[in-house]
Amino acid sequence: MASDESDQADSELTIVEESLMSLEKLDRASPDLWPEQIPGVNEYVAQNSPQTEQPYWTSSLTASEINQLHQLGNLTMDLLIKEVKKLHDLAYELGVEEAREMTRGKYLNIFKHK
């Protein structure tokens, strides 16, 4: 008797499930049917997704410059700090040498107005 009741409940459940089934096919590509959930998400995804083409600022760089950028990008924090300090020291030496040459030019009267 209990099995008859469970069989009847199962058949009623199956009938209800079949009545709820929808055979309608929706085209999910249509922006009219499926508008953006959050405004601006499509633009954000387009800007932050990986791009196959090179960025515009690399168009003026040579291959060796791009290679150097990749090498600097792969440095650890300590090595990068060491590289920056080396560039700072080089810039200071260049400034001292430029000041020396300007003083020399002033004493030799190279910069006279005619």
PDB file of C-alpha atoms in Angstrom:
ATOM      1  CA  MET A   1       0.000   0.000   0.000  1.00  0.00           C
ATOM      2  CA  ALA A   2       2.845   2.364   0.830  1.00  0.00           C
ATOM      3  CA  SER A   3       4.474   1.545  -2.470  1.00  0.00           C
ATOM      4  CA  ASP A   4       1.255   2.395  -4.346  1.00  0.00           C
ATOM      5  CA  GLU A   5       1.137   5.809  -2.659  1.00  0.00           C
ATOM      6  CA  SER A   6       4.821   6.526  -3.432  1.00  0.00           C
ATOM      7  CA  ASP A   7       4.332   5.456  -7.069  1.00  0.00           C
ATOM      8  CA  GLN A   8       1.316   7.750  -7.342  1.00  0.00           C
ATOM      9  CA  ALA A   9       3.267  10.648  -5.763  1.00  0.00           C
ATOM     10  CA  ASP A  10       6.168  10.046  -8.173  1.00  0.00           C
ATOM     11  CA  SER A  11       3.863  10.065 -11.184  1.00  0.00           C
ATOM     12  CA  GLU A  12       2.190  13.283  -9.997  1.00  0.00           C
ATOM     13  CA  LEU A  13       5.617  14.854  -9.478  1.00  0.00           C
ATOM     14  CA  THR A  14       6.676  13.819 -12.982  1.00  0.00           C
ATOM     15  CA  ILE A  15       3.490  15.330 -14.438  1.00  0.00           C
ATOM     16  CA  VAL A  16       4.111  18.608 -12.595  1.00  0.00           C
ATOM     17  CA  GLU A  17       7.771  18.704 -13.750  1.00  0.00           C
ATOM     18  CA  GLU A  18       6.715  18.097 -17.360  1.00  0.00           C
ATOM     19  CA  SER A  19       4.158  20.874 -17.177  1.00  0.00           C
ATOM     20  CA  LEU A  20       6.852  23.296 -15.971  1.00  0.00           C
ATOM     21  CA  MET A  21       9.265  22.388 -18.787  1.00  0.00           C
ATOM     22  CA  SER A  22       9.707  25.090 -21.422  1.00  0.00           C
ATOM     23  CA  LEU A  23      10.767  24.178 -24.942  1.00  0.00           C
ATOM     24  CA  GLU A  24      11.232  27.800 -25.989  1.00  0.00           C
ATOM     25  CA  LYS A  25      14.629  28.623 -27.529  1.00  0.00           C
ATOM     26  CA  LEU A  26      15.979  32.088 -26.706  1.00  0.00           C
ATOM     27  CA  ASP A  27      18.703  33.816 -28.677  1.00  0.00           C
ATOM     28  CA  ARG A  28      21.130  34.940 -25.959  1.00  0.00           C
ATOM     29  CA  ALA A  29      23.196  37.014 -28.390  1.00  0.00           C
ATOM     30  CA  SER A  30      20.597  39.737 -28.687  1.00  0.00           C
ATOM     31  CA  PRO A  31      21.367  42.845 -26.596  1.00  0.00           C
ATOM     32  CA  ASP A  32      17.657  43.747 -26.679  1.00  0.00           C
ATOM     33  CA  LEU A  33      16.634  40.492 -25.032  1.00  0.00           C
ATOM     34  CA  TRP A  34      19.582  40.405 -22.619  1.00  0.00           C
ATOM     35  CA  PRO A  35      20.562  43.962 -21.696  1.00  0.00           C
ATOM     36  CA  GLU A  36      23.647  44.703 -19.630  1.00  0.00           C
ATOM     37  CA  GLN A  37      23.115  43.728 -15.990  1.00  0.00           C
ATOM     38  CA  ILE A  38      25.444  46.453 -14.701  1.00  0.00           C
ATOM     39  CA  PRO A  39      26.039  49.531 -16.899  1.00  0.00           C
ATOM     40  CA  GLY A  40      29.627  49.834 -18.070  1.00  0.00           C
ATOM     41  CA  VAL A  41      30.643  46.198 -17.560  1.00  0.00           C
ATOM     42  CA  ASN A  42      31.131  45.532 -21.284  1.00  0.00           C
ATOM     43  CA  GLU A  43      33.520  48.484 -21.630  1.00  0.00           C
ATOM     44  CA  TYR A  44      35.420  47.427 -18.500  1.00  0.00           C
ATOM     45  CA  VAL A  45      35.860  43.885 -19.789  1.00  0.00           C
ATOM     46  CA  ALA A  46      36.987  45.166 -23.186  1.00  0.00           C
ATOM     47  CA  GLN A  47      39.605  47.433 -21.590  1.00  0.00           C
ATOM     48  CA  ASN A  48      40.938  44.854 -19.140  1.00  0.00           C
ATOM     49  CA  SER A  49      40.912  41.720 -21.255  1.00  0.00           C
ATOM     50  CA  PRO A  50      44.253  40.539 -22.669  1.00  0.00           C
ATOM     51  CA  GLN A  51      44.955  42.116 -26.026  1.00  0.00           C
ATOM     52  CA  THR A  52      46.660  40.315 -28.874  1.00  0.00           C
ATOM     53  CA  GLU A  53      47.901  43.496 -30.518  1.00  0.00           C
ATOM     54  CA  GLN A  54      50.676  45.641 -29.101  1.00  0.00           C
ATOM     55  CA  PRO A  55      49.782  48.827 -27.206  1.00  0.00           C
ATOM     56  CA  TYR A  56      50.107  52.101 -29.115  1.00  0.00           C
ATOM     57  CA  TRP A  57      53.060  53.325 -27.011  1.00  0.00           C
ATOM     58  CA  THR A  58      55.243  50.401 -28.137  1.00  0.00           C
ATOM     59  CA  SER A  59      54.965  51.379 -31.810  1.00  0.00           C
ATOM     60  CA  SER A  60      57.876  53.844 -31.522  1.00  0.00           C
ATOM     61  CA  LEU A  61      60.146  51.433 -29.593  1.00  0.00           C
ATOM     62  CA  THR A  62      62.770  49.254 -31.203  1.00  0.00           C
ATOM     63  CA  ALA A  63      63.031  45.531 -30.549  1.00  0.00           C
ATOM     64  CA  SER A  64      66.038  46.021 -28.264  1.00  0.00           C
ATOM     65  CA  GLU A  65      64.149  48.638 -26.217  1.00  0.00           C
ATOM     66  CA  ILE A  66      61.174  46.303 -25.812  1.00  0.00           C
ATOM     67  CA  ASN A  67      63.584  43.522 -24.821  1.00  0.00           C
ATOM     68  CA  GLN A  68      65.131  45.803 -22.196  1.00  0.00           C
ATOM     69  CA  LEU A  69      61.645  46.635 -20.852  1.00  0.00           C
ATOM     70  CA  HIS A  70      60.916  42.921 -20.465  1.00  0.00           C
ATOM     71  CA  GLN A  71      64.242  42.383 -18.682  1.00  0.00           C
ATOM     72  CA  LEU A  72      63.518  45.222 -16.258  1.00  0.00           C
ATOM     73  CA  GLY A  73      60.016  43.855 -15.702  1.00  0.00           C
ATOM     74  CA  ASN A  74      61.424  40.481 -14.678  1.00  0.00           C
ATOM     75  CA  LEU A  75      63.783  41.906 -12.030  1.00  0.00           C
ATOM     76  CA  THR A  76      63.161  41.344  -8.338  1.00  0.00           C
ATOM     77  CA  MET A  77      62.453  44.339  -6.124  1.00  0.00           C
ATOM     78  CA  ASP A  78      66.028  44.456  -4.774  1.00  0.00           C
ATOM     79  CA  LEU A  79      67.587  44.265  -8.242  1.00  0.00           C
ATOM     80  CA  LEU A  80      65.205  46.917  -9.534  1.00  0.00           C
ATOM     81  CA  ILE A  81      66.136  49.261  -6.673  1.00  0.00           C
ATOM     82  CA  LYS A  82      69.820  48.632  -7.411  1.00  0.00           C
ATOM     83  CA  GLU A  83      69.222  49.471 -11.088  1.00  0.00           C
ATOM     84  CA  VAL A  84      67.426  52.714 -10.170  1.00  0.00           C
ATOM     85  CA  LYS A  85      70.275  53.717  -7.842  1.00  0.00           C
ATOM     86  CA  LYS A  86      72.760  53.033 -10.635  1.00  0.00           C
ATOM     87  CA  LEU A  87      70.752  55.279 -12.991  1.00  0.00           C
ATOM     88  CA  HIS A  88      70.570  57.981 -10.300  1.00  0.00           C
ATOM     89  CA  ASP A  89      74.362  57.900  -9.826  1.00  0.00           C
ATOM     90  CA  LEU A  90      74.893  58.040 -13.588  1.00  0.00           C
ATOM     91  CA  ALA A  91      72.550  61.045 -13.890  1.00  0.00           C
ATOM     92  CA  TYR A  92      74.428  62.812 -11.054  1.00  0.00           C
ATOM     93  CA  GLU A  93      77.804  62.196 -12.731  1.00  0.00           C
ATOM     94  CA  LEU A  94      76.411  63.497 -16.012  1.00  0.00           C
ATOM     95  CA  GLY A  95      75.148  66.655 -14.270  1.00  0.00           C
ATOM     96  CA  VAL A  96      78.552  67.274 -12.655  1.00  0.00           C
ATOM     97  CA  GLU A  97      80.296  66.807 -15.997  1.00  0.00           C
ATOM     98  CA  GLU A  98      77.825  69.148 -17.713  1.00  0.00           C
ATOM     99  CA  ALA A  99      78.395  71.827 -15.041  1.00  0.00           C
ATOM    100  CA  ARG A 100      82.163  71.477 -15.508  1.00  0.00           C
ATOM    101  CA  GLU A 101      81.864  71.870 -19.276  1.00  0.00           C
ATOM    102  CA  MET A 102      79.541  74.889 -18.931  1.00  0.00           C
ATOM    103  CA  THR A 103      82.043  76.559 -16.603  1.00  0.00           C
ATOM    104  CA  ARG A 104      84.821  75.787 -19.048  1.00  0.00           C
ATOM    105  CA  GLY A 105      82.775  77.294 -21.902  1.00  0.00           C
ATOM    106  CA  LYS A 106      82.109  80.413 -19.838  1.00  0.00           C
ATOM    107  CA  TYR A 107      85.835  80.911 -19.130  1.00  0.00           C
ATOM    108  CA  LEU A 108      86.682  80.423 -22.798  1.00  0.00           C
ATOM    109  CA  ASN A 109      83.975  82.964 -23.778  1.00  0.00           C
ATOM    110  CA  ILE A 110      82.230  80.491 -26.052  1.00  0.00           C
ATOM    111  CA  PHE A 111      78.773  81.779 -25.145  1.00  0.00           C
ATOM    112  CA  LYS A 112      79.328  85.439 -26.129  1.00  0.00           C
ATOM    113  CA  HIS A 113      76.502  87.246 -27.881  1.00  0.00           C
ATOM    114  CA  LYS A 114      77.570  88.824 -31.158  1.00  0.00           C
TER     115      LYS A 114
END
